[in-house]
Short mmCIF file of C-alpha atoms in Angstrom, two decimals:
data_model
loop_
_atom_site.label_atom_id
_atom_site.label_comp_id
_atom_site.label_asym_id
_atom_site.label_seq_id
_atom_site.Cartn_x
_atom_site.Cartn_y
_atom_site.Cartn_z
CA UNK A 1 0.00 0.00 0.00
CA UNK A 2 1.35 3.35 -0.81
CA UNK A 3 0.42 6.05 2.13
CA UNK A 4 1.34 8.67 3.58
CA UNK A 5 1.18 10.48 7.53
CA UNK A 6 0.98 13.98 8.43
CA UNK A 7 1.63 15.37 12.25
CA UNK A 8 2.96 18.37 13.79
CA UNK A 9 6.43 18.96 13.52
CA UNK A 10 5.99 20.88 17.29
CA UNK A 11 4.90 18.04 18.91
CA UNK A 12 6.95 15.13 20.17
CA UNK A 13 4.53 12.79 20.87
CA UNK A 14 0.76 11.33 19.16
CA UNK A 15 -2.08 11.30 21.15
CA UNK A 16 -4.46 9.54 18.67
CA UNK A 17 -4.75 9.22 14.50
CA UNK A 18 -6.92 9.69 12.26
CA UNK A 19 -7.15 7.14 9.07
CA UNK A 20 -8.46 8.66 6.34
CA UNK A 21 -10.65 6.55 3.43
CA UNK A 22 -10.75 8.01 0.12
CA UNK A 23 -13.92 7.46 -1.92
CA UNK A 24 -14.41 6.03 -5.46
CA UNK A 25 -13.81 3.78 -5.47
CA UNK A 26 -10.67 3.24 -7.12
CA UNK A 27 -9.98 7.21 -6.59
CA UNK A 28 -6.46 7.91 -4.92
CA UNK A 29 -6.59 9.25 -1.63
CA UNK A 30 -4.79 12.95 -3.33
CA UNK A 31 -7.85 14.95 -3.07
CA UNK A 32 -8.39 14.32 0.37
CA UNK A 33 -4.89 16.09 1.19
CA UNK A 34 -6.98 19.43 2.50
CA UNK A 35 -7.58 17.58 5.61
CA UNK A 36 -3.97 17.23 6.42
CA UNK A 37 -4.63 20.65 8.31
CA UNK A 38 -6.16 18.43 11.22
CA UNK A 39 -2.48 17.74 12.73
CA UNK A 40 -2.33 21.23 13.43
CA UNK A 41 -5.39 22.09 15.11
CA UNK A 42 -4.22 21.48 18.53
CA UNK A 43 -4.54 17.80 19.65
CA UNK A 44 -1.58 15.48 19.43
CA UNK A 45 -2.77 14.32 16.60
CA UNK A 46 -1.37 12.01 12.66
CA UNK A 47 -3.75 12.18 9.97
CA UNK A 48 -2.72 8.77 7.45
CA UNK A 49 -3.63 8.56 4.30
CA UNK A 50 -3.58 5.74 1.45
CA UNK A 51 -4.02 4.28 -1.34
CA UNK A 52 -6.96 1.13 -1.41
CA UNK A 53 -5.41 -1.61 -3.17
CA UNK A 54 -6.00 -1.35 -7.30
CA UNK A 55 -5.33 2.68 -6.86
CA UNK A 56 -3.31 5.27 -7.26
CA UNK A 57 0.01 3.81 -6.20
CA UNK A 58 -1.31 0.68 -4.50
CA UNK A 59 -0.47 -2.20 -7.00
CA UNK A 60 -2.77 -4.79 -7.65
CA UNK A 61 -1.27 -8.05 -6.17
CA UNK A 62 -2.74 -11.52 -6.07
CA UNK A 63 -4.97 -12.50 -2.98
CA UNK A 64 -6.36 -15.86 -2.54
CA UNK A 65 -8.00 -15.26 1.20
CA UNK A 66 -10.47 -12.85 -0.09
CA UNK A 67 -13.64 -14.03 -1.02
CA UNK A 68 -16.76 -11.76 -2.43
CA UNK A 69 -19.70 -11.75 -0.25
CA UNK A 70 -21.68 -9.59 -1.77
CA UNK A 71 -24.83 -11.33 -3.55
CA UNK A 72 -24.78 -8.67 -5.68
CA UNK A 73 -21.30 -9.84 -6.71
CA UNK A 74 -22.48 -12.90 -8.37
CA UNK A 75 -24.18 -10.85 -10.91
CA UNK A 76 -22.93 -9.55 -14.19
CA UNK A 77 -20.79 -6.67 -14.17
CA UNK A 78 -19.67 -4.51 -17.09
CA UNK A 79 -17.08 -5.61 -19.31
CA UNK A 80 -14.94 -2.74 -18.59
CA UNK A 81 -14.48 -4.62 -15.39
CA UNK A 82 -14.03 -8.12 -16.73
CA UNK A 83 -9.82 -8.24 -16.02
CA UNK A 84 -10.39 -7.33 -12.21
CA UNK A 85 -12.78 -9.47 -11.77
CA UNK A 86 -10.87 -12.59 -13.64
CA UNK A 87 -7.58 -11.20 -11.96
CA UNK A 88 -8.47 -9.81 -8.66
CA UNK A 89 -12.05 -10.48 -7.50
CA UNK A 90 -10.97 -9.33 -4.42
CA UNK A 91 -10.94 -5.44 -5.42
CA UNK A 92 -14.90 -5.48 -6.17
CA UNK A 93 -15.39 -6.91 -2.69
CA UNK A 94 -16.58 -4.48 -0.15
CA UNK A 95 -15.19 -6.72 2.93
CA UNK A 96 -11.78 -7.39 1.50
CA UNK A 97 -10.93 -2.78 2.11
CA UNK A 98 -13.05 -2.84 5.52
CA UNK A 99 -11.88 -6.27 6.99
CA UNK A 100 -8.75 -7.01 5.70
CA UNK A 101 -6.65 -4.17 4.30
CA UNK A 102 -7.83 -1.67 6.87
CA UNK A 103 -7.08 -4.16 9.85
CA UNK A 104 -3.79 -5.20 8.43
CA UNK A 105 -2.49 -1.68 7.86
CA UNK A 106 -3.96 -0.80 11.43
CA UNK A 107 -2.01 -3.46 12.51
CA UNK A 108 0.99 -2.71 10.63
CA UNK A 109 0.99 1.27 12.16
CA UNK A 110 0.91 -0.10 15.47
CA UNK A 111 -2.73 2.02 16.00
CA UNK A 112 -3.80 1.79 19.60
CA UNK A 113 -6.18 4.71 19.89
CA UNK A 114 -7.74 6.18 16.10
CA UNK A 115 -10.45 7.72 14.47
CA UNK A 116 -11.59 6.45 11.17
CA UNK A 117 -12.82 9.32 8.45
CA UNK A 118 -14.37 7.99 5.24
CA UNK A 119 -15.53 10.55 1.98
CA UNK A 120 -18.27 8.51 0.15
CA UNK A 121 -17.05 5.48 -1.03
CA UNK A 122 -15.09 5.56 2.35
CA UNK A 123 -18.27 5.39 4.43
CA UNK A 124 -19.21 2.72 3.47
CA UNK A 125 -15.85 0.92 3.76
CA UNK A 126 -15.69 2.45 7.79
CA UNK A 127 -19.41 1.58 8.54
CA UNK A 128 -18.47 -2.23 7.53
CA UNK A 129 -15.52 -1.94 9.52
CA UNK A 130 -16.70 -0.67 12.94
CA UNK A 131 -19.94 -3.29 12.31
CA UNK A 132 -18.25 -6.01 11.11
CA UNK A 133 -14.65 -6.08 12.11
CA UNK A 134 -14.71 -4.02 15.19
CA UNK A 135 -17.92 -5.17 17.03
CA UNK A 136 -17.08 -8.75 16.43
CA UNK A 137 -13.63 -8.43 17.89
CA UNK A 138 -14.09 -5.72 21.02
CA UNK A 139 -14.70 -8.09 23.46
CA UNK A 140 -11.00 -9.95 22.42
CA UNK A 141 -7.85 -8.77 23.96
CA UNK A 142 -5.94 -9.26 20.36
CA UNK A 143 -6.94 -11.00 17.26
CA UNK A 144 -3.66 -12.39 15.59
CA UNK A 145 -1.75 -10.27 17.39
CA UNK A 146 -3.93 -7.05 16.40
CA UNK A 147 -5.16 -4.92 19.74
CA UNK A 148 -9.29 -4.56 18.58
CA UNK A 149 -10.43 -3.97 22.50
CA UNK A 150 -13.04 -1.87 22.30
CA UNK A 151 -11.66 1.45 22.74
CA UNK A 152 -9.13 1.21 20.04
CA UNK A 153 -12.07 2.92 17.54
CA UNK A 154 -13.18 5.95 19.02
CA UNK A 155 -15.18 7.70 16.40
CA UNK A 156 -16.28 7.03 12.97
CA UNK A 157 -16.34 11.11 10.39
CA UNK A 158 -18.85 9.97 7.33
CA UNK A 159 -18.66 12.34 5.21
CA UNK A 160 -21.20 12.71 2.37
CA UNK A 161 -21.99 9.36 3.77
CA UNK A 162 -24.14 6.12 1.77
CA UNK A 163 -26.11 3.16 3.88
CA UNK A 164 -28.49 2.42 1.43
CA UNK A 165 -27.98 2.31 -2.30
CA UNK A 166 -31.33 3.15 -3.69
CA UNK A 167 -32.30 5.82 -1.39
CA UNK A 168 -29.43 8.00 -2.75
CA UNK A 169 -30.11 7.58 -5.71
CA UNK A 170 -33.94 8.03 -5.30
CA UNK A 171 -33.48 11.29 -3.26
CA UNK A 172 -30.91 12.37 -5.97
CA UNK A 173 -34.50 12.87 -8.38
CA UNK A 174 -37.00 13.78 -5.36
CA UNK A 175 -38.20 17.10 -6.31
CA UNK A 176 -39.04 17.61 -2.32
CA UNK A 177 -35.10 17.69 -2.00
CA UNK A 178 -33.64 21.25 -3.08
CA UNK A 179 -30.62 21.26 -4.70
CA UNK A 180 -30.74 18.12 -7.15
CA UNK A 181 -31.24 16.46 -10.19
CA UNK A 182 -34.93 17.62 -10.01
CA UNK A 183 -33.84 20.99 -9.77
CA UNK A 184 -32.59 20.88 -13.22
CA UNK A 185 -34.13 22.00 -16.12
CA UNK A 186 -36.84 19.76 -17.70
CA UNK A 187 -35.18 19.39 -20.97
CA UNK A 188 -32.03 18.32 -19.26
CA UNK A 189 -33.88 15.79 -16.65
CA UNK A 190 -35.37 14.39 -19.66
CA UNK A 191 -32.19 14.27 -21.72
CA UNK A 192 -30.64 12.12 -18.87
CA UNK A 193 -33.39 9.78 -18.50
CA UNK A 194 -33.26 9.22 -22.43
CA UNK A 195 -29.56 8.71 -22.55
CA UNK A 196 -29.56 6.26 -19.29
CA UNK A 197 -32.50 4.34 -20.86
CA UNK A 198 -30.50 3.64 -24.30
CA UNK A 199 -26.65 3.43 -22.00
CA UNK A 200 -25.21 5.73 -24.08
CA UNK A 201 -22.66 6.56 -21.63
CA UNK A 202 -19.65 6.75 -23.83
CA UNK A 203 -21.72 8.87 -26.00
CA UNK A 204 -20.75 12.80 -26.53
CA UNK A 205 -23.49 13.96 -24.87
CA UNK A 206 -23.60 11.52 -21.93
CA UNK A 207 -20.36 13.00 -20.98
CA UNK A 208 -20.98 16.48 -21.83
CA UNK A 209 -23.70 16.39 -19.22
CA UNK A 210 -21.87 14.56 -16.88
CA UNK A 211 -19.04 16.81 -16.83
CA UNK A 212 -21.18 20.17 -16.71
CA UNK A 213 -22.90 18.77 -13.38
CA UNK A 214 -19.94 17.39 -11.73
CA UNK A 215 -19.73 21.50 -11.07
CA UNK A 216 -22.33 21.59 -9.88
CA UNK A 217 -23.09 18.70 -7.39
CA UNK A 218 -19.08 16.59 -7.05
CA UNK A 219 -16.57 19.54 -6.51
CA UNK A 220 -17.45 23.23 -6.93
CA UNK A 221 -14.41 24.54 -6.65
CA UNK A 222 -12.91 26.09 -10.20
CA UNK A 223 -10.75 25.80 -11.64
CA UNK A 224 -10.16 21.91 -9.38
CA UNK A 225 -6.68 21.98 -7.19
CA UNK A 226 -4.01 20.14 -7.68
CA UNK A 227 -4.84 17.54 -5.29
CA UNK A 228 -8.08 16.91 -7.25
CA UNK A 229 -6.52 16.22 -10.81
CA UNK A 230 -3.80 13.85 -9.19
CA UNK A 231 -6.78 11.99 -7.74
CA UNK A 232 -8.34 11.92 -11.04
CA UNK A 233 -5.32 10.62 -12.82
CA UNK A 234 -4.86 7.71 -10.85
CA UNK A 235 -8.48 6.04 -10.81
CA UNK A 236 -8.72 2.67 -11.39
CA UNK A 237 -11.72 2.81 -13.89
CA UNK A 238 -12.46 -1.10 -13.83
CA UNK A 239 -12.84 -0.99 -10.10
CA UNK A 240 -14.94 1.78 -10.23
CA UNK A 241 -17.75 0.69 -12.70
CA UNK A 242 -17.60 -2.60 -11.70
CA UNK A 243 -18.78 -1.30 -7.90
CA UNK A 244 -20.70 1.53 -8.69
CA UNK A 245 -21.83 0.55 -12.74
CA UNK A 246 -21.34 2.70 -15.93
CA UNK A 247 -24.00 5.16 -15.20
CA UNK A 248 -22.91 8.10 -12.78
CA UNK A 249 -26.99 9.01 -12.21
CA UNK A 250 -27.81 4.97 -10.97
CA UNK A 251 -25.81 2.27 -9.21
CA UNK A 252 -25.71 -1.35 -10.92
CA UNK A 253 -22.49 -2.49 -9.49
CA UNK A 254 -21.58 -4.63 -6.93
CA UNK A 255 -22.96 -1.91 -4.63
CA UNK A 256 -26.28 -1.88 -6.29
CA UNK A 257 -28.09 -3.38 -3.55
CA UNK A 258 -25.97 -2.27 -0.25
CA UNK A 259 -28.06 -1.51 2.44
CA UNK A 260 -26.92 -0.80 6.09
CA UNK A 261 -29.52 0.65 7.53
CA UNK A 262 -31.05 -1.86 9.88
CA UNK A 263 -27.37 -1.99 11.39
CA UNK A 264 -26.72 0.72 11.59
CA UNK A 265 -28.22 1.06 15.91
CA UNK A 266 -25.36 -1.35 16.41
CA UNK A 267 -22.74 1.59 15.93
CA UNK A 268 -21.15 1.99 19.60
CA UNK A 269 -19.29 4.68 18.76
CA UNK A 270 -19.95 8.68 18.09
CA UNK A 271 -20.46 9.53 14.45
CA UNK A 272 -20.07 12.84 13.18
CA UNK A 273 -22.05 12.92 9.35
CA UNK A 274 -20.97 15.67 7.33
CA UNK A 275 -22.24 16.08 3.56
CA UNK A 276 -22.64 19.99 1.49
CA UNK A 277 -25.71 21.86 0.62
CA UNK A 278 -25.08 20.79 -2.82
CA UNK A 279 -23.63 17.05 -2.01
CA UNK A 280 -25.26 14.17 -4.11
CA UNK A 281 -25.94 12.86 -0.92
CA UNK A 282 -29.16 14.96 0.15
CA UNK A 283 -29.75 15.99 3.65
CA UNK A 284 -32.87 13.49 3.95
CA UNK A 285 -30.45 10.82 2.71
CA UNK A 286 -28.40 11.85 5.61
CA UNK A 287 -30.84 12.46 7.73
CA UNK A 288 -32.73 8.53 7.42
CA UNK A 289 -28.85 7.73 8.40
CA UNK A 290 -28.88 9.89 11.20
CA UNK A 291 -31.77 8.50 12.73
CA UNK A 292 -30.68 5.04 13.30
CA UNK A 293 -27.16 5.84 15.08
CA UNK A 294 -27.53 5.77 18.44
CA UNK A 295 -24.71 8.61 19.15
CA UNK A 296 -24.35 11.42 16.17
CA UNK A 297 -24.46 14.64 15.16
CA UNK A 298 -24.71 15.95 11.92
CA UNK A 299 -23.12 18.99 10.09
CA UNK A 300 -23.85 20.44 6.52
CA UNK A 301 -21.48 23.06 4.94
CA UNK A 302 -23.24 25.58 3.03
CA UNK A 303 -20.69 25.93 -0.07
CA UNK A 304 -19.88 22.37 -0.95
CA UNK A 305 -20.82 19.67 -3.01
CA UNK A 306 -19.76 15.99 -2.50
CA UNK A 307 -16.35 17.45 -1.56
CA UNK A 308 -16.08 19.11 1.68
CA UNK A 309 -12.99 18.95 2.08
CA UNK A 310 -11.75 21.18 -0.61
CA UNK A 311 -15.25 23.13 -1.82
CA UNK A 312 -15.51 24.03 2.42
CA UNK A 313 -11.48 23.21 3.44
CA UNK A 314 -11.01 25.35 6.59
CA UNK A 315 -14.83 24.83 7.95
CA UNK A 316 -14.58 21.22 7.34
CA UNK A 317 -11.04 20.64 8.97
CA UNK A 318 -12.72 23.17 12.03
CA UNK A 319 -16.07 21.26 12.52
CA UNK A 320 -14.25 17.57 12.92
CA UNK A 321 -11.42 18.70 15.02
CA UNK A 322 -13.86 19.97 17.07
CA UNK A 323 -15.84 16.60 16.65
CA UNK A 324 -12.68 14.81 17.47
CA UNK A 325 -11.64 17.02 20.46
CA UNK A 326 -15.22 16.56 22.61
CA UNK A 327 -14.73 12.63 21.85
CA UNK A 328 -11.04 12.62 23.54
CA UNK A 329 -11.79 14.85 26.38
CA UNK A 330 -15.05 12.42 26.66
CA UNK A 331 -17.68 15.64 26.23
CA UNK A 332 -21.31 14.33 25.26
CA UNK A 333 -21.93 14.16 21.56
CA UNK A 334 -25.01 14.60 20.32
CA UNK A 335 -26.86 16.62 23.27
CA UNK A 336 -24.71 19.78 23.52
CA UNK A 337 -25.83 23.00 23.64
CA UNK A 338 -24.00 25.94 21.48
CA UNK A 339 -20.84 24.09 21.34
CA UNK A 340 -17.88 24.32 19.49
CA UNK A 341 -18.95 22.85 16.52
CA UNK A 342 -22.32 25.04 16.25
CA UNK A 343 -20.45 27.74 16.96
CA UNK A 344 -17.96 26.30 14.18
CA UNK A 345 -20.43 25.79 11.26
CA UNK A 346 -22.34 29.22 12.24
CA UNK A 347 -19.14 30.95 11.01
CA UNK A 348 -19.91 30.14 7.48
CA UNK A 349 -23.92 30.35 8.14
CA UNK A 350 -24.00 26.33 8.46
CA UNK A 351 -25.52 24.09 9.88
CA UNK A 352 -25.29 22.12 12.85
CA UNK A 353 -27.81 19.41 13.74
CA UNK A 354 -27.69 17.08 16.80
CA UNK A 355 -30.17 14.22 17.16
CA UNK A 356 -33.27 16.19 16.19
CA UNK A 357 -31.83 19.28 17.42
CA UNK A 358 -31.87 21.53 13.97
CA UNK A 359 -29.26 24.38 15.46
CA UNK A 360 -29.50 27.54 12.75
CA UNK A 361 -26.27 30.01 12.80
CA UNK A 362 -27.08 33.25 14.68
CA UNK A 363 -25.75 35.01 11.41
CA UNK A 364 -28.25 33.29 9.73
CA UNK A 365 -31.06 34.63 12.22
CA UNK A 366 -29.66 38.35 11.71
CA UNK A 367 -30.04 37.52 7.94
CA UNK A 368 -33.85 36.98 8.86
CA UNK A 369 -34.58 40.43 10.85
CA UNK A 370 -32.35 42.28 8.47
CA UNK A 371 -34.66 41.04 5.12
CA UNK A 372 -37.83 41.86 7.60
CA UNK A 373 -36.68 45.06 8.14
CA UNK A 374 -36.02 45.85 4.34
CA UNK A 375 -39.18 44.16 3.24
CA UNK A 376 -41.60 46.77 6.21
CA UNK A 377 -39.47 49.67 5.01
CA UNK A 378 -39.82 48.97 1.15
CA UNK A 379 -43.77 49.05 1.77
CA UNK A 380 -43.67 52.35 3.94
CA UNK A 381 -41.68 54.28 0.77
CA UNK A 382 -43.92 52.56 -1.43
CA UNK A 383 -40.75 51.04 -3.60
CA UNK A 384 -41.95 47.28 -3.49
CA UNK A 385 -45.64 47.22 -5.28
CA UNK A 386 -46.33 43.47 -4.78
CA UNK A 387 -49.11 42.28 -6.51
CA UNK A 388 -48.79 44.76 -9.27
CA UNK A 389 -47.86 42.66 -12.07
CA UNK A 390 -50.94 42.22 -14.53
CA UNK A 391 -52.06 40.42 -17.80
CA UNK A 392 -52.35 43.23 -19.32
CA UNK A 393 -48.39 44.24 -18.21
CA UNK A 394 -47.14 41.29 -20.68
CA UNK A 395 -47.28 38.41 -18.30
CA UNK A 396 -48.75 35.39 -18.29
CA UNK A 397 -50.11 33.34 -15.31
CA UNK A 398 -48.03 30.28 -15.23
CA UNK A 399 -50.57 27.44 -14.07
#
């Protein structure tokens, strides 16, 4: 595995890590760099980095303890996938990154005491880690020489985080759900549907469409960093459509029909879910998430779209220190009142919401009196005429 770990020069000694899981999958861990900044917010703290196998610099190698489980797996996947899956079935199997390469590289860093932050993809891979790998092992002193006592996990970061499958993609087209594919114009809603129906995806168009709304909904940031292009240099495109499927608007893949959500009350750590205002993963997604994990809290930052960690860097790196710090100095998460990461997301007019707590910025209330206070005065001078416009003035009542 290639990787890399980032701490504070000033400080002589770790306190805790934090093991970062890129998304994809099969996209380099590069664009994730941003969050190298949480070394040097205080705490003791490494931030470690990789590459999942079949990535970036991680070299596919042979692996014949690896088996798929996924049902899904049995199933055809695109051709474009067809050498991985002869070669190394082990790279479209969800449980080979979550129970075997993370555990062996934990094992191989000598963790004791770590957080695990997954982007996407990467959620999925930490969920089925703490649920499957952790929980069956925290009663055990060491498993193969491996320390998994409970406390070596102490927090799960998800962010723009996926459970279940089909309800992103469902509340990626939900016109209750601002901000998404159903926000779009018509023609171009209908242009998408045509062009999934027929699979054109290598076609012109396809592309064209796909690239346009990446800007709008992936990464908003333009023109992309650095960081960004290296990630998108090194993708492993087999691994990628044979999890997720050709079409960047539906999952067929082996992913197709993951869903976590009945485990997810078996979580016994905190969770801190993070996803943008403009993240394919909608705030109800989130949300339905949210409500089955016994200890969370959940933060969305108001300029990004899947990727927080550049489109919102500084707010992002802010809000899960913050996260991080309560959960070492053993605060409650989940039940606070204007903490430090309220107070954290409010900077930026975010939002911070714990349990069913829905905590709005107080900039964002001052917004509120100062548009109320425009509105009453634009009536008193007579400026706004509301309910002026007319038939007769050239418009037309739009039924």
């Amino acid at each position: 595995e290639s990787y890399q770990s980032m701490s504070n020069s000033n400080n002589s000694s770790i306190s805790h890590s934090i093991i970062a899981l890129h998304g994809g999958p099969g996209w380099p861990h590069s664009y994730l760099l941003p969050l190298k900044q949480l070394a040097c917010r205080g705490d003791t703290a490494e931030v470690i980095f990789y590459d999942q196998a079949g990535c970036g610099e991680s070299v596919p190698y042979a692996n014949t303890t690896a088996t798929v489980s996924n049902t899904s797996a049995d199933t055809t996947i695109n051709d474009a996938a067809s050498s991985v899956k002869d070669q190394y079935p082990h790279l479209l199997d969800p449980t080979y990154y979550s129970e075997i390469e993370l555990p062996t590289l934990i094992h191989h860093w000598k963790l004791q005491h770590y957080h695990v932050l997954g982007h996407s993809w990467g959620t999925i891979l930490a969920q089925l880690f703490a649920l499957n790998y952790v929980n069956k092992h925290k009663k055990n002193t060491t498993v193969e020489g491996f320390n998994t006592k409970e406390e070596g996990l102490q927090s799960l970061i998800l962010s723009g985080p996926i459970s279940n499958a089909q309800a992103y993609i469902s509340a990626q087209w939900n016109p209750a759900d601002q901000n998404n594919l159903a926000s779009l114009p018509p023609f171009v809603q209908h242009r998408i549907h045509a062009l999934e129906e027929s699979k054109a995806y290598d076609s012109m168009e396809y592309k064209a469409i796909d690239s346009v709304l990446s800007t709008f909904f992936t990464l908003r940031t333009a023109p992309p960093p650095d960081c960004f292009g290296d990630s998108a240099a090194g993708v492993n495109e087999e691994v990628y459509v044979g999890m997720q499927g050709a079409s960047e608007f539906t999952i067929s893949g082996v992913l197709g029909d993951l869903d976590l959500t009945s485990r997810l009350p078996e979580l016994s750590v905190p969770v801190l879910l993070t996803h943008g205002k403009y993240d394919t993963m909608r705030p109800s997604t989130v949300k339905a998430i949210q409500d089955q994990i016994p200890i969370s809290e959940r933060v969305m930052f108001p300029h990004s779209g899947h990727v927080s960690m550049i489109d919102d860097a500084g707010l992002m790196n802010d809000v899960v220190a913050s996260f991080i710090h309560r959960v070492e100095e053993g605060v409650e998460i989940g039940g606070m009142n204007e903490g430090e990461t309220t107070k954290a997301a409010a900077a930026a007019d975010g939002t911070v919401e714990e349990g069913d707590a829905v905590k709005d910025s107080p900039s964002h209330s001052w917004a509120w009196i100062k548009v109320v206070i425009a509105f009453l005065a634009g009536l008193v001078i007579g400026e706004l005429k509301i309910g002026r416009r007319r038939n007769g003035d050239g418009y037309t009542t739009i039924a």
